[in-house]
Coordinates of C-alpha atoms and ligand atoms in Angstrom, one line a residue:
M1 CA -10.9 -26.0 -15.8
A2 CA -8.2 -27.2 -17.4
E3 CA -5.1 -27.4 -15.3
K4 CA -2.5 -25.6 -15.9
E5 CA 1.1 -26.6 -17.8
K6 CA 4.0 -27.0 -15.3
L7 CA 6.1 -24.0 -15.7
G8 CA 10.0 -25.7 -15.6
N9 CA 11.0 -25.5 -11.7
F10 CA 8.1 -23.3 -10.7
T11 CA 5.5 -25.7 -9.1
R12 CA 1.6 -25.3 -11.0
E13 CA 0.0 -23.4 -8.3
D14 CA 0.7 -19.4 -8.8
A15 CA 3.6 -19.4 -10.7
P16 CA 4.5 -16.4 -13.1
E17 CA 3.4 -16.5 -16.9
Y18 CA 6.0 -17.5 -19.3
E19 CA 5.2 -14.5 -21.3
D20 CA 5.8 -12.3 -18.3
V21 CA 9.5 -13.3 -18.0
L22 CA 10.2 -13.2 -21.6
Q23 CA 9.6 -9.7 -22.8
C24 CA 12.7 -8.2 -21.0
M25 CA 15.0 -7.4 -24.0
R26 CA 17.8 -6.5 -21.4
C27 CA 17.9 -2.7 -22.2
G28 CA 18.4 -1.6 -18.7
F29 CA 16.3 1.5 -18.8
C30 CA 14.8 0.1 -15.8
L31 CA 18.0 0.0 -13.7
P32 CA 18.2 3.6 -12.7
T33 CA 14.7 3.6 -11.3
C34 CA 15.0 0.5 -8.9
P35 CA 16.0 1.6 -5.4
T36 CA 17.7 -1.6 -4.5
F37 CA 20.0 -2.0 -7.6
V38 CA 20.8 1.7 -7.3
L39 CA 21.3 0.8 -3.6
T40 CA 23.8 -2.2 -4.4
G41 CA 24.8 -2.3 -7.8
R42 CA 23.9 -5.7 -8.1
E43 CA 22.0 -7.3 -10.8
R44 CA 20.7 -9.9 -9.4
S45 CA 18.8 -7.3 -7.4
S46 CA 17.8 -5.1 -10.1
P47 CA 14.5 -5.6 -12.3
R48 CA 16.0 -7.0 -15.2
G49 CA 18.5 -9.6 -12.8
R50 CA 15.2 -10.8 -11.0
V51 CA 13.4 -11.4 -14.9
A52 CA 16.2 -13.0 -15.9
M53 CA 16.6 -15.1 -12.4
A54 CA 12.8 -16.2 -13.0
R55 CA 13.3 -17.1 -16.9
A56 CA 15.8 -19.9 -15.6
V57 CA 13.7 -21.2 -13.1
A58 CA 10.7 -21.0 -15.8
E59 CA 13.2 -22.6 -18.4
G60 CA 14.4 -25.4 -15.9
K61 CA 17.7 -24.3 -15.7
L62 CA 17.7 -22.9 -12.2
P63 CA 15.9 -24.2 -9.4
F64 CA 14.2 -22.1 -7.3
S65 CA 17.0 -21.5 -5.3
E66 CA 17.7 -19.3 -2.1
A67 CA 18.6 -16.2 -4.3
M68 CA 15.4 -16.4 -5.8
K69 CA 13.7 -16.5 -2.4
E70 CA 16.0 -13.3 -1.0
E71 CA 15.1 -11.1 -4.4
A72 CA 11.4 -12.0 -3.9
Y73 CA 11.5 -10.5 -0.9
F74 CA 14.2 -7.8 -1.3
C75 CA 12.3 -6.6 -4.0
L76 CA 10.4 -3.8 -2.6
D77 CA 7.0 -4.2 -5.5
C78 CA 7.3 -0.4 -6.0
R79 CA 6.9 -1.1 -9.6
A80 CA 8.8 1.9 -10.6
C81 CA 10.7 -0.2 -12.9
T82 CA 7.1 -1.0 -14.9
T83 CA 7.1 2.6 -15.2
A84 CA 10.1 2.9 -16.9
C85 CA 10.1 -0.3 -19.0
P86 CA 9.3 -0.1 -22.7
S87 CA 8.3 -3.4 -22.8
G88 CA 6.0 -3.9 -20.4
V89 CA 7.9 -5.7 -18.1
K90 CA 6.2 -6.0 -14.4
A91 CA 9.3 -7.1 -12.3
G92 CA 7.7 -6.3 -9.1
E93 CA 4.6 -8.2 -10.2
V94 CA 6.6 -11.2 -10.9
M95 CA 8.4 -11.3 -7.7
E96 CA 5.0 -10.6 -5.7
V97 CA 4.5 -14.3 -7.7
C98 CA 7.2 -15.7 -6.8
R99 CA 6.6 -15.2 -2.8
S100 CA 3.6 -17.7 -3.1
Q101 CA 6.1 -20.2 -4.8
V102 CA 8.7 -19.0 -2.3
H103 CA 6.3 -20.9 0.4
Q104 CA 5.2 -23.9 -1.6
Q105 CA 9.0 -24.5 -2.3
Q106 CA 10.4 -23.7 0.9
P107 CA 8.1 -24.1 3.6
L108 CA 8.7 -22.5 6.7
P109 CA 9.3 -24.4 10.1
K110 CA 5.6 -25.8 11.6
W111 CA 5.3 -23.1 14.1
Q112 CA 6.1 -20.1 11.9
A113 CA 3.9 -21.6 9.3
G114 CA 0.7 -21.7 11.9
F115 CA 1.4 -18.2 13.2
R116 CA 1.6 -16.9 9.4
N117 CA -1.3 -18.9 8.4
F118 CA -3.1 -17.8 11.7
I119 CA -2.3 -14.0 10.9
L120 CA -3.2 -14.0 6.9
Q121 CA -5.9 -16.5 7.2
K122 CA -8.0 -15.7 10.4
M123 CA -7.0 -12.5 11.8
L124 CA -6.7 -10.4 8.6
P125 CA -9.9 -11.5 6.7
D126 CA -12.0 -10.8 10.3
P127 CA -12.6 -7.3 11.0
N128 CA -14.2 -8.1 14.3
M129 CA -10.9 -9.7 15.3
L130 CA -8.6 -7.3 13.6
E131 CA -10.0 -5.0 15.7
I132 CA -9.8 -6.7 18.8
S133 CA -6.3 -7.2 18.2
M134 CA -5.6 -3.6 18.8
L135 CA -6.7 -3.1 22.2
P136 CA -3.3 -4.2 24.0
A137 CA -1.4 -1.3 21.6
R138 CA -4.2 0.8 22.5
L139 CA -3.9 0.2 26.5
Y140 CA -0.1 0.4 26.5
Q141 CA -0.3 3.9 25.1
K142 CA -3.1 4.8 27.6
L143 CA -1.7 3.5 30.7
G144 CA 1.7 5.2 29.9
I145 CA 3.7 1.9 29.3
Q146 CA 4.9 3.2 26.0
W147 CA 6.3 6.3 28.0
L148 CA 8.3 3.9 30.5
V149 CA 9.4 1.5 27.6
R150 CA 10.8 4.4 25.4
H151 CA 12.2 6.3 28.2
S152 CA 14.0 3.1 29.4
R153 CA 15.3 2.4 26.2
L154 CA 14.7 -1.1 26.8
L155 CA 14.1 -1.9 23.0
K156 CA 17.5 -1.4 22.0
L157 CA 18.3 -4.3 23.7
G158 CA 16.0 -6.3 21.2
P159 CA 16.0 -6.7 17.3
E160 CA 15.9 -3.3 15.6
W161 CA 12.7 -4.1 13.9
M162 CA 11.4 -4.3 17.0
D163 CA 12.5 -0.8 17.8
K164 CA 11.5 0.8 14.9
A165 CA 8.0 -1.2 14.7
E166 CA 7.1 0.4 18.1
G167 CA 8.5 3.8 17.1
M168 CA 6.0 3.9 14.1
L169 CA 2.8 3.3 16.3
P170 CA 1.1 6.8 15.7
E171 CA -1.0 7.6 18.6
L172 CA -4.1 4.9 18.2
H173 CA -7.7 6.0 18.4
P174 CA -10.4 3.3 18.3
P175 CA -11.0 1.9 14.8
L176 CA -13.5 4.0 12.5
R177 CA -15.3 1.1 11.0
P178 CA -17.6 0.7 13.8
Q179 CA -18.0 4.1 14.3
L180 CA -18.9 5.6 10.8
P181 CA -22.5 5.7 9.8
D182 CA -23.6 3.1 7.1
V183 CA -24.9 6.1 4.7
V184 CA -23.5 10.1 5.0
P185 CA -25.8 12.2 3.2
A186 CA -24.3 14.6 0.7
V187 CA -23.8 18.2 1.6
G188 CA -25.8 20.5 -0.5
E189 CA -26.8 19.7 -3.9
Q190 CA -25.7 16.0 -4.4
R191 CA -23.6 15.1 -7.1
G192 CA -23.7 11.6 -6.8
R193 CA -23.6 8.2 -4.5
V194 CA -20.6 6.3 -3.8
A195 CA -19.4 3.5 -1.6
F196 CA -16.3 3.9 1.0
F197 CA -13.5 1.0 0.9
L198 CA -12.3 1.2 4.0
G199 CA -8.6 -0.5 4.5
C200 CA -7.5 -1.7 7.8
I201 CA -4.5 0.3 8.5
M202 CA -6.8 3.3 7.8
T203 CA -9.2 2.4 10.2
L204 CA -7.0 1.2 13.3
M205 CA -4.1 3.2 12.9
Y206 CA -5.4 6.6 10.8
P207 CA -9.1 7.3 11.6
E208 CA -8.9 10.5 11.1
V209 CA -7.8 10.6 8.0
S210 CA -11.0 8.2 6.7
R211 CA -13.3 10.6 8.7
Q212 CA -12.0 13.6 6.6
T213 CA -12.2 11.4 3.4
V214 CA -15.7 11.4 4.0
K215 CA -16.1 14.6 5.2
V216 CA -14.4 16.1 1.9
L217 CA -16.8 13.8 -0.5
T218 CA -19.8 15.0 1.4
H219 CA -19.0 18.4 0.9
Q220 CA -18.3 17.7 -2.8
G221 CA -21.6 16.6 -2.9
F222 CA -21.4 12.7 -3.0
E223 CA -23.5 10.7 -0.3
V224 CA -21.1 8.0 0.7
I225 CA -22.1 4.5 1.8
T226 CA -19.7 2.4 4.2
P227 CA -20.7 -1.4 3.9
K228 CA -19.8 -2.6 7.1
D229 CA -19.0 -6.2 5.6
Q230 CA -16.2 -5.3 3.4
K231 CA -12.9 -6.9 4.3
C232 CA -9.3 -6.7 4.0
C233 CA -8.3 -5.9 0.1
G234 CA -5.8 -8.6 0.4
A235 CA -2.8 -6.3 0.1
P236 CA -0.7 -7.9 3.1
H237 CA -1.4 -11.7 1.8
L238 CA -0.1 -10.8 -2.0
N239 CA 2.7 -9.2 0.0
E240 CA 3.2 -12.7 2.1
G241 CA 2.8 -14.8 -0.7
D242 CA -0.8 -16.1 0.3
R243 CA -2.6 -15.9 -3.2
S244 CA -5.3 -17.9 -2.5
T245 CA -6.5 -16.0 0.8
T246 CA -6.6 -12.8 -1.7
R247 CA -8.3 -14.5 -3.8
S248 CA -11.5 -15.4 -1.3
L249 CA -11.4 -11.9 0.2
A250 CA -11.8 -10.8 -3.7
Q251 CA -14.6 -12.6 -4.3
H252 CA -16.4 -11.2 -0.8
N253 CA -15.5 -7.5 -1.5
L254 CA -16.4 -7.7 -5.1
D255 CA -19.7 -9.5 -4.4
L256 CA -20.4 -7.4 -1.5
F257 CA -19.7 -3.8 -3.7
M258 CA -21.5 -4.7 -6.9
A259 CA -24.5 -5.3 -4.9
L260 CA -24.3 -1.4 -4.2
E261 CA -25.9 0.8 -6.7
V262 CA -23.1 3.3 -7.0
D263 CA -21.2 5.5 -9.0
A264 CA -17.9 4.7 -7.3
I265 CA -15.9 2.6 -5.0
V266 CA -14.1 5.2 -3.3
T267 CA -10.6 4.7 -1.2
D268 CA -8.0 6.6 0.6
C269 CA -5.3 4.0 0.7
A270 CA -3.2 3.4 -2.6
G271 CA -2.2 0.4 -1.6
C272 CA -5.4 -0.7 -1.2
G273 CA -6.8 0.8 -4.5
A274 CA -4.0 -0.8 -6.4
T275 CA -5.2 -4.3 -5.0
L276 CA -8.7 -3.7 -6.0
K277 CA -7.7 -2.7 -9.3
E278 CA -5.8 -5.9 -9.6
Y279 CA -9.4 -8.0 -8.9
E280 CA -9.7 -8.5 -12.8
E281 CA -6.7 -10.6 -12.8
L282 CA -6.6 -12.2 -9.4
L283 CA -9.8 -13.8 -10.1
E284 CA -9.9 -14.2 -13.9
E285 CA -10.4 -18.1 -13.9
V286 CA -13.4 -17.7 -11.9
G287 CA -15.4 -15.8 -14.7
E288 CA -17.9 -13.0 -14.2
H289 CA -15.6 -11.0 -16.5
D290 CA -18.2 -8.1 -17.1
K291 CA -18.9 -7.8 -13.3
L292 CA -14.9 -7.9 -12.4
T293 CA -14.5 -5.4 -15.4
A294 CA -17.5 -3.1 -14.1
F295 CA -16.0 -3.3 -10.3
R296 CA -12.4 -2.4 -12.1
S297 CA -13.9 0.7 -13.7
K298 CA -15.4 2.0 -10.7
I299 CA -12.2 1.7 -8.1
K300 CA -11.0 5.4 -7.5
D301 CA -8.3 6.6 -5.5
V302 CA -10.3 9.7 -3.5
S303 CA -8.1 12.2 -5.7
E304 CA -8.5 10.1 -9.0
F305 CA -12.4 10.5 -7.9
L306 CA -12.2 14.1 -7.0
A307 CA -9.7 15.2 -10.0
E308 CA -12.4 13.3 -12.3
Q309 CA -15.2 15.3 -11.0
G310 CA -14.1 18.4 -10.7
L311 CA -13.4 19.8 -7.2
R312 CA -15.8 22.6 -6.3
T313 CA -13.6 25.2 -4.7
A314 CA -16.0 27.8 -3.8
G315 CA -16.3 28.1 0.2
L316 CA -12.7 26.6 0.8
K317 CA -11.0 27.9 3.0
P318 CA -7.5 29.5 2.5
V319 CA -4.9 26.8 3.8
D320 CA -1.5 29.0 4.2
K321 CA 1.1 26.5 3.8
I322 CA 4.3 25.3 2.0
V323 CA 3.5 22.0 0.8
T324 CA 5.3 19.4 -0.9
Y325 CA 3.7 16.0 -2.3
H326 CA 5.4 12.5 -2.0
E327 CA 3.9 10.2 -4.3
P328 CA 3.2 6.6 -3.0
C329 CA 4.3 3.6 -5.5
H330 CA 0.9 2.3 -5.3
L331 CA -0.3 5.2 -6.5
C332 CA 1.7 6.9 -9.2
H333 CA 3.7 3.4 -10.3
A334 CA 0.9 0.8 -10.0
Q335 CA -2.6 2.8 -10.9
G336 CA -0.9 5.5 -12.9
V337 CA -2.4 8.5 -10.6
S338 CA 0.1 11.3 -10.4
R339 CA -1.0 14.4 -11.9
Q340 CA -4.1 14.2 -9.8
P341 CA -3.0 14.7 -6.0
R342 CA -0.7 17.8 -7.2
E343 CA -3.8 19.4 -9.1
L344 CA -6.3 19.2 -5.8
I345 CA -3.2 20.6 -3.7
K346 CA -2.7 23.7 -5.6
S347 CA -6.2 24.5 -6.2
I348 CA -6.4 24.6 -2.4
P349 CA -6.4 28.6 -1.9
G350 CA -3.4 29.8 0.2
I351 CA -1.1 26.8 -0.4
D352 CA 2.3 27.7 -1.4
Y353 CA 3.3 24.0 -3.8
R354 CA 6.6 23.2 -3.8
E355 CA 7.5 20.1 -6.4
L356 CA 9.8 17.2 -4.4
N357 CA 12.8 16.3 -6.5
E358 CA 11.9 12.3 -6.8
A359 CA 8.5 12.6 -5.7
S360 CA 7.7 9.3 -7.1
W361 CA 11.0 7.6 -5.4
C362 CA 9.9 4.8 -3.2
C363 CA 10.0 5.8 0.9
G364 CA 11.8 2.6 1.5
S365 CA 8.4 1.4 3.6
A366 CA 6.9 -1.5 1.1
A367 CA 5.0 -3.4 3.5
T368 CA 7.3 -5.4 6.1
F369 CA 10.4 -4.5 3.9
S370 CA 10.9 -1.5 6.4
L371 CA 11.3 -4.1 9.1
K372 CA 12.9 -6.8 7.4
Y373 CA 15.5 -4.7 5.8
T374 CA 16.0 -1.8 8.2
D375 CA 19.4 -0.8 7.1
E376 CA 18.4 -0.6 3.2
S377 CA 15.0 1.4 4.1
Q378 CA 16.8 3.5 6.1
Q379 CA 19.0 4.4 3.1
I380 CA 16.0 4.6 1.1
L381 CA 14.2 7.2 3.4
D382 CA 17.2 9.5 3.6
R383 CA 16.9 10.2 0.3
K384 CA 13.8 10.9 0.7
L385 CA 14.3 13.2 3.8
D386 CA 16.9 14.8 1.8
N387 CA 14.7 16.1 -0.9
V388 CA 11.9 17.0 1.6
Q389 CA 14.5 19.2 2.8
L390 CA 15.7 20.8 0.1
T391 CA 11.8 22.2 -0.8
G392 CA 11.3 24.0 3.1
A393 CA 7.8 22.7 2.8
E394 CA 6.0 22.5 6.3
L395 CA 3.5 20.1 5.3
L396 CA 4.6 16.6 3.5
V397 CA 1.7 15.5 2.1
T398 CA 1.1 11.8 0.9
A399 CA -1.7 9.3 0.1
N400 CA -0.8 5.7 1.9
P401 CA -0.8 4.9 5.0
G402 CA 2.6 2.6 4.8
C403 CA 4.4 5.7 3.7
H404 CA 2.7 7.7 6.3
L405 CA 4.4 5.9 9.2
Q406 CA 7.5 5.6 7.3
L407 CA 7.8 9.3 6.5
A408 CA 6.8 10.6 9.9
W409 CA 8.9 8.2 11.6
G410 CA 11.7 9.3 9.6
L411 CA 11.1 13.1 10.4
K412 CA 10.9 12.7 13.9
Q413 CA 14.1 10.5 14.0
A414 CA 15.8 13.1 12.1
G415 CA 14.7 15.6 14.2
M416 CA 12.9 17.6 11.2
S417 CA 10.1 19.4 11.9
Q418 CA 7.3 18.6 8.7
E419 CA 4.4 17.2 9.4
V420 CA 2.9 14.4 7.4
V421 CA -0.7 14.8 6.1
H422 CA -2.7 12.4 3.7
I423 CA -4.6 14.3 1.0
S424 CA -7.8 14.2 2.2
E425 CA -6.6 15.6 5.9
L426 CA -5.2 18.8 3.6
L427 CA -8.5 19.2 1.5
G428 CA -9.9 18.7 5.3
M429 CA -8.3 21.4 6.6
A430 CA -10.0 23.5 3.4
T431 CA -13.5 22.2 3.8
P432 CA -15.6 24.3 6.1
S433 CA -17.0 22.0 9.1
Ligands
SF4_501 S1 12.9 -5.1 -17.5 FE1 12.2 -3.4 -19.3 S2 13.5 -1.6 -18.9 FE2 14.2 -3.6 -17.7 S3 15.7 -4.2 -18.9 FE3 14.3 -5.3 -19.1 S4 13.0 -4.5 -21.4 FE4 14.5 -3.0 -20.1
SF4_502 S1 9.3 -3.4 -8.2 FE1 11.0 -2.2 -7.4 S2 12.5 -2.8 -5.9 FE2 11.3 -4.6 -7.4 S3 12.4 -4.3 -9.1 FE3 10.6 -2.9 -9.5 S4 11.7 -1.5 -9.0 FE4 13.2 -2.8 -8.6

């Protein structure tokens, strides 16, 4: 394989492509869609500004500076700018690649790098270790220590992110991966067979959501196979600038899932779905193009899959609720799945659907953004909650665990009564047991 040419002041490994930073014609269409630009009014925190900075680094006119590092992480990677851009500029993806440059050009102190590498390279790729790591948190809840900590207001003395992280923890249950049968047969007439990609956060924090996904899929006539050797999709690694671990996870998942004879590989996590759909680009230098293209075509978000197959509504129970829908960025902007969840929600009998103003505006979660930039995340979230309030909805439906955590926390803090549910849980309510 020929070595890549060095691009300006980027290192060779995991640098943006020059074409990707050249395409911007500075029209500004993206500006009103970018949450960080709208918040700050700062050009450098806009898609156009970020791409211009990356271009200057690529052309050797700017070093890979502290400002470049800040913008790489301050970008939510929400991809709203990509949806708006007439030139196809992917500012979020360029910033994601720049995070790898941060770790190459401005390495962390040794102990921090060691901790980061342990989490990204040892713990996250090992589902067993990941599941065991949640045991202390479950005990913390079960033994009543959480109650004491919350009532003592001890966490108010520490950094804000710690208080928020603790407040976001949902009630934890044993992880779903070891409990799910390898094969769950279709109910009634079989329409096909799917593999289930069970994301880490879903199995650890929202096992009930994924249990409902399996229930809905089987009641819709699909046999569900859950390979237990599956590993993290690699999204946290992309987010933290470790693309090489993402590639090794991608290769593992690619080989594992492509050995199965299934019609589709379904996930209920928008973040996982977006990353799985990007394996084709991530592994392009490895070859195996046909296999990667076939894999890409099989990856489906659960709502995308059910809408494509046609929801069997006969026998569904009415759900008499007022419902609205928040679009996860990694579903609508990264995967272009926007119409399908609404169609499914509206086809459930009894639902009074209310459209959410700015439904595809980020909720401020964006992986670790909500903990690194607590003030900015709160402002973005407040805008979302104001819109939710206007709908008069009882249920706020979404389709990504990061959004779920952030919205549920925000609603509780604001004293609002709406409950957050995943679209699979909503479909599960309508599905007979
Ligand atoms: S990123 Fe796209 S929308 Fe934004 S200024 Fe450049 S060309 Fe226009
Ligand atoms: S990905 Fe989102 S936060 Fe980042 S530049 Fe684009 S719109 Fe702004």
